[in-house]
C-alpha positions as a LaTeX table, in Angstrom:
\begin{tabular}{lrrr}
\hline
Residue & $x$ (\AA) & $y$ (\AA) & $z$ (\AA) \\
\hline
Unk1 & 10.55 & 18.41 & $-0.79$ \\
Unk2 & 12.32 & 19.57 & 2.32 \\
Unk3 & 15.59 & 21.42 & 2.83 \\
Unk4 & 18.16 & 19.96 & 5.25 \\
Unk5 & 17.07 & 21.96 & 8.31 \\
Unk6 & 13.35 & 21.34 & 7.68 \\
Unk7 & 13.90 & 17.65 & 7.10 \\
Unk8 & 16.10 & 17.28 & 10.18 \\
Unk9 & 13.44 & 18.94 & 12.31 \\
Unk10 & 10.73 & 16.71 & 10.82 \\
Unk11 & 12.68 & 13.53 & 11.52 \\
Unk12 & 14.11 & 14.73 & 14.82 \\
Unk13 & 17.82 & 14.63 & 13.94 \\
Unk14 & 20.46 & 17.28 & 13.36 \\
Unk15 & 21.81 & 18.42 & 10.01 \\
Unk16 & 25.17 & 16.84 & 10.90 \\
Unk17 & 23.45 & 13.46 & 11.37 \\
Unk18 & 21.89 & 13.82 & 7.92 \\
Unk19 & 25.33 & 14.59 & 6.43 \\
Unk20 & 26.82 & 11.59 & 8.25 \\
Unk21 & 24.08 & 9.30 & 6.90 \\
Unk22 & 24.84 & 10.61 & 3.42 \\
Unk23 & 28.59 & 9.93 & 3.83 \\
Unk24 & 27.81 & 6.41 & 5.04 \\
Unk25 & 25.53 & 5.86 & 2.04 \\
Unk26 & 22.48 & 5.27 & 4.22 \\
Unk27 & 20.41 & 8.26 & 3.07 \\
Unk28 & 21.36 & 9.96 & $-0.18$ \\
Unk29 & 19.38 & 13.18 & $-0.74$ \\
Unk30 & 18.51 & 14.63 & $-4.11$ \\
Unk31 & 20.32 & 17.75 & $-5.26$ \\
Unk32 & 18.91 & 20.93 & $-6.73$ \\
Unk33 & 20.54 & 22.69 & $-9.68$ \\
Unk34 & 22.39 & 24.79 & $-7.11$ \\
Unk35 & 23.71 & 21.55 & $-5.49$ \\
Unk36 & 21.64 & 21.98 & $-2.32$ \\
Unk37 & 20.37 & 18.85 & $-0.56$ \\
Unk38 & 16.62 & 18.21 & $-0.65$ \\
Unk39 & 14.59 & 15.32 & 0.72 \\
Unk40 & 11.26 & 13.80 & $-0.36$ \\
Unk41 & 8.70 & 11.37 & 1.12 \\
Unk42 & 10.80 & 8.31 & 0.28 \\
Unk43 & 13.71 & 9.79 & 2.19 \\
Unk44 & 11.36 & 10.37 & 5.13 \\
Unk45 & 10.57 & 6.66 & 5.47 \\
Unk46 & 14.25 & 5.73 & 5.27 \\
Unk47 & 15.25 & 8.40 & 7.80 \\
Unk48 & 12.63 & 7.26 & 10.28 \\
Unk49 & 13.87 & 3.69 & 9.95 \\
Unk50 & 17.46 & 4.83 & 10.50 \\
Unk51 & 16.48 & 6.85 & 13.55 \\
Unk52 & 14.50 & 4.07 & 15.21 \\
Unk53 & 16.75 & 1.25 & 14.04 \\
Unk54 & 13.58 & $-0.57$ & 12.97 \\
Unk55 & 13.56 & $-1.74$ & 9.37 \\
Unk56 & 10.55 & $-3.08$ & 7.49 \\
Unk57 & 10.66 & $-6.87$ & 7.48 \\
Unk58 & 7.20 & $-8.20$ & 6.57 \\
Unk59 & 6.71 & $-9.53$ & 3.03 \\
Unk60 & 2.99 & $-10.01$ & 2.63 \\
Unk61 & 0.60 & $-11.42$ & 0.07 \\
Unk62 & $-2.92$ & $-10.00$ & 0.34 \\
Unk63 & $-5.79$ & $-11.79$ & $-1.39$ \\
Unk64 & $-9.44$ & $-10.77$ & $-1.18$ \\
Unk65 & $-12.80$ & $-11.76$ & $-2.63$ \\
Unk66 & $-16.12$ & $-9.99$ & $-2.15$ \\
Unk67 & $-18.33$ & $-12.83$ & $-0.89$ \\
Unk68 & $-18.26$ & $-16.29$ & 0.63 \\
Unk69 & $-19.52$ & $-17.69$ & $-2.68$ \\
Unk70 & $-16.10$ & $-16.90$ & $-4.15$ \\
Unk71 & $-13.98$ & $-18.93$ & $-1.71$ \\
Unk72 & $-12.73$ & $-21.13$ & $-4.57$ \\
Unk73 & $-11.58$ & $-17.97$ & $-6.37$ \\
Unk74 & $-9.80$ & $-16.91$ & $-3.19$ \\
Unk75 & $-7.82$ & $-20.16$ & $-3.06$ \\
Unk76 & $-6.93$ & $-19.80$ & $-6.75$ \\
Unk77 & $-5.79$ & $-16.23$ & $-6.12$ \\
Unk78 & $-3.61$ & $-17.35$ & $-3.20$ \\
Unk79 & $-1.96$ & $-20.12$ & $-5.26$ \\
Unk80 & $-1.33$ & $-17.77$ & $-8.19$ \\
Unk81 & 0.23 & $-15.12$ & $-5.94$ \\
Unk82 & 2.42 & $-17.65$ & $-4.14$ \\
Unk83 & 3.65 & $-18.94$ & $-7.51$ \\
Unk84 & 4.28 & $-15.36$ & $-8.65$ \\
Unk85 & 6.39 & $-14.63$ & $-5.56$ \\
Unk86 & 8.22 & $-17.94$ & $-5.89$ \\
Unk87 & 9.08 & $-17.11$ & $-9.52$ \\
Unk88 & 10.39 & $-13.71$ & $-8.35$ \\
Unk89 & 12.57 & $-15.42$ & $-5.73$ \\
Unk90 & 10.71 & $-13.68$ & $-2.90$ \\
Unk91 & 10.43 & $-15.22$ & 0.55 \\
Unk92 & 6.92 & $-14.42$ & 1.82 \\
Unk93 & 6.48 & $-14.03$ & 5.58 \\
Unk94 & 2.67 & $-14.14$ & 5.60 \\
Unk95 & $-0.27$ & $-14.72$ & 3.24 \\
Unk96 & $-3.41$ & $-12.84$ & 4.25 \\
Unk97 & $-6.84$ & $-13.90$ & 2.95 \\
Unk98 & $-9.97$ & $-11.86$ & 3.44 \\
Unk99 & $-13.61$ & $-11.94$ & 2.40 \\
Unk100 & $-15.15$ & $-8.48$ & 2.10 \\
Unk101 & $-16.06$ & $-5.74$ & $-0.32$ \\
Unk102 & $-13.37$ & $-3.56$ & $-1.85$ \\
Unk103 & $-15.35$ & $-0.43$ & $-0.94$ \\
Unk104 & $-15.27$ & $-1.36$ & 2.74 \\
Unk105 & $-12.24$ & 0.17 & 4.47 \\
Unk106 & $-13.16$ & $-1.45$ & 7.81 \\
Unk107 & $-11.99$ & $-4.93$ & 6.87 \\
Unk108 & $-10.01$ & $-6.20$ & 9.90 \\
Unk109 & $-7.10$ & $-7.75$ & 8.01 \\
Unk110 & $-6.84$ & $-4.76$ & 5.66 \\
Unk111 & $-6.69$ & $-2.44$ & 8.69 \\
Unk112 & $-3.98$ & $-4.64$ & 10.25 \\
Unk113 & $-1.88$ & $-4.20$ & 7.10 \\
Unk114 & $-2.37$ & $-0.43$ & 7.26 \\
Unk115 & $-1.36$ & $-0.45$ & 10.93 \\
Unk116 & 1.80 & $-2.44$ & 10.14 \\
Unk117 & 2.59 & $-0.06$ & 7.26 \\
Unk118 & 2.25 & 3.01 & 9.49 \\
Unk119 & 4.48 & 1.34 & 12.08 \\
Unk120 & 7.09 & 0.74 & 9.36 \\
Unk121 & 6.91 & $-3.05$ & 9.45 \\
Unk122 & 5.85 & $-3.79$ & 5.84 \\
Unk123 & 8.68 & $-4.23$ & 3.36 \\
Unk124 & 6.72 & $-5.61$ & 0.41 \\
Unk125 & 2.99 & $-6.09$ & $-0.10$ \\
Unk126 & 1.95 & $-8.25$ & $-3.06$ \\
Unk127 & $-1.56$ & $-8.06$ & $-4.55$ \\
Unk128 & $-2.99$ & $-9.62$ & $-7.71$ \\
Unk129 & $-4.77$ & $-6.43$ & $-8.84$ \\
Unk130 & $-5.11$ & $-2.96$ & $-7.36$ \\
Unk131 & $-8.79$ & $-3.54$ & $-6.64$ \\
Unk132 & $-8.00$ & $-6.61$ & $-4.52$ \\
Unk133 & $-6.51$ & $-4.24$ & $-1.93$ \\
Unk134 & $-9.17$ & $-1.53$ & $-2.24$ \\
Unk135 & $-11.60$ & $-0.41$ & $-4.91$ \\
Unk136 & $-10.84$ & 3.29 & $-4.38$ \\
Unk137 & $-7.92$ & 5.13 & $-2.83$ \\
Unk138 & $-5.19$ & 2.69 & $-3.88$ \\
Unk139 & $-2.72$ & 5.55 & $-4.30$ \\
Unk140 & $-3.36$ & 6.70 & $-0.72$ \\
Unk141 & $-2.79$ & 3.21 & 0.67 \\
Unk142 & 0.34 & 2.91 & $-1.48$ \\
Unk143 & 1.63 & 6.22 & $-0.08$ \\
Unk144 & 1.06 & 5.03 & 3.50 \\
Unk145 & 3.07 & 1.89 & 2.80 \\
Unk146 & 5.84 & 3.96 & 1.18 \\
Unk147 & 6.00 & 6.37 & 4.11 \\
Unk148 & 6.56 & 3.34 & 6.32 \\
Unk149 & 9.50 & 2.28 & 4.15 \\
Unk150 & 7.73 & $-0.41$ & 2.09 \\
Unk151 & 6.20 & $-0.79$ & $-1.33$ \\
Unk152 & 3.25 & $-2.48$ & $-3.02$ \\
Unk153 & 3.77 & $-4.82$ & $-5.97$ \\
Unk154 & 0.76 & $-5.40$ & $-8.23$ \\
Unk155 & 1.19 & $-8.71$ & $-10.06$ \\
Unk156 & $-1.31$ & $-7.99$ & $-12.84$ \\
Unk157 & $-0.79$ & $-4.27$ & $-13.28$ \\
Unk158 & $-2.93$ & $-3.22$ & $-16.20$ \\
Unk159 & $-2.65$ & 0.31 & $-17.44$ \\
Unk160 & $-5.96$ & 1.92 & $-18.22$ \\
Unk161 & $-6.72$ & 5.29 & $-19.68$ \\
Unk162 & $-8.33$ & 7.80 & $-17.28$ \\
Unk163 & $-11.67$ & 7.26 & $-19.07$ \\
Unk164 & $-11.45$ & 3.48 & $-18.63$ \\
Unk165 & $-10.57$ & 3.87 & $-14.93$ \\
Unk166 & $-13.50$ & 6.23 & $-14.40$ \\
Unk167 & $-15.84$ & 3.83 & $-16.19$ \\
Unk168 & $-14.70$ & 0.91 & $-14.01$ \\
Unk169 & $-15.08$ & 3.00 & $-10.85$ \\
Unk170 & $-18.57$ & 4.15 & $-11.80$ \\
Unk171 & $-19.65$ & 0.62 & $-12.69$ \\
Unk172 & $-18.42$ & $-0.68$ & $-9.33$ \\
Unk173 & $-20.35$ & 2.06 & $-7.49$ \\
Unk174 & $-23.50$ & 1.29 & $-9.46$ \\
Unk175 & $-23.07$ & $-2.43$ & $-8.79$ \\
Unk176 & $-22.57$ & $-1.79$ & $-5.07$ \\
Unk177 & $-25.64$ & 0.39 & $-4.69$ \\
Unk178 & $-27.86$ & $-1.77$ & $-6.89$ \\
Unk179 & $-26.88$ & $-4.82$ & $-4.80$ \\
Unk180 & $-27.79$ & $-2.97$ & $-1.62$ \\
Unk181 & $-31.12$ & $-1.76$ & $-3.04$ \\
Unk182 & $-31.97$ & $-5.24$ & $-4.27$ \\
Unk183 & $-31.16$ & $-6.62$ & $-0.82$ \\
Unk184 & $-33.41$ & $-4.05$ & 0.83 \\
Unk185 & $-36.37$ & $-5.01$ & $-1.40$ \\
Unk186 & $-36.87$ & $-8.31$ & 0.41 \\
Unk187 & $-37.38$ & $-6.47$ & 3.71 \\
Unk188 & $-40.04$ & $-4.20$ & 2.23 \\
Unk189 & $-42.62$ & $-6.98$ & 1.95 \\
\hline
\end{tabular}
């Protein structure tokens, strides 16, 4: 949370500009119990968009599978997500398909989405499950998209207890390393 002067300095505008944006209904700050204006991360994305005049416009669907053997699953995932967006009345600007592991943060199309998010170009990003975007660090990626003025919509958002999440994460790590070790065995001979 930032006070008016801190937030203005962070965004690069004056306090009077912030008050004007509030009067125009463009950027409504939160209020403390003492009625002082305070701003949070969501306000930061909006303020940067107002300052640059550049508003997020991309509505993306991101679908990923781990290996080439799952290409049929990838096509099914794409169709399901397109139907989901159609049912929501959302006009998608681009559908992105990628083959690569969820632990790999160097996937080219994933990195392009992150770049667009940082540049403030992503309005909505649709994924089937959190792990389709990334196996770990989903909250960080989500925060990057939010700072750019966008948001991520998870179509099949399942709520798990912290123990269930930890179990799934540990199982995916074990699976990843066991697959790598098994793959290295053939080179040993």
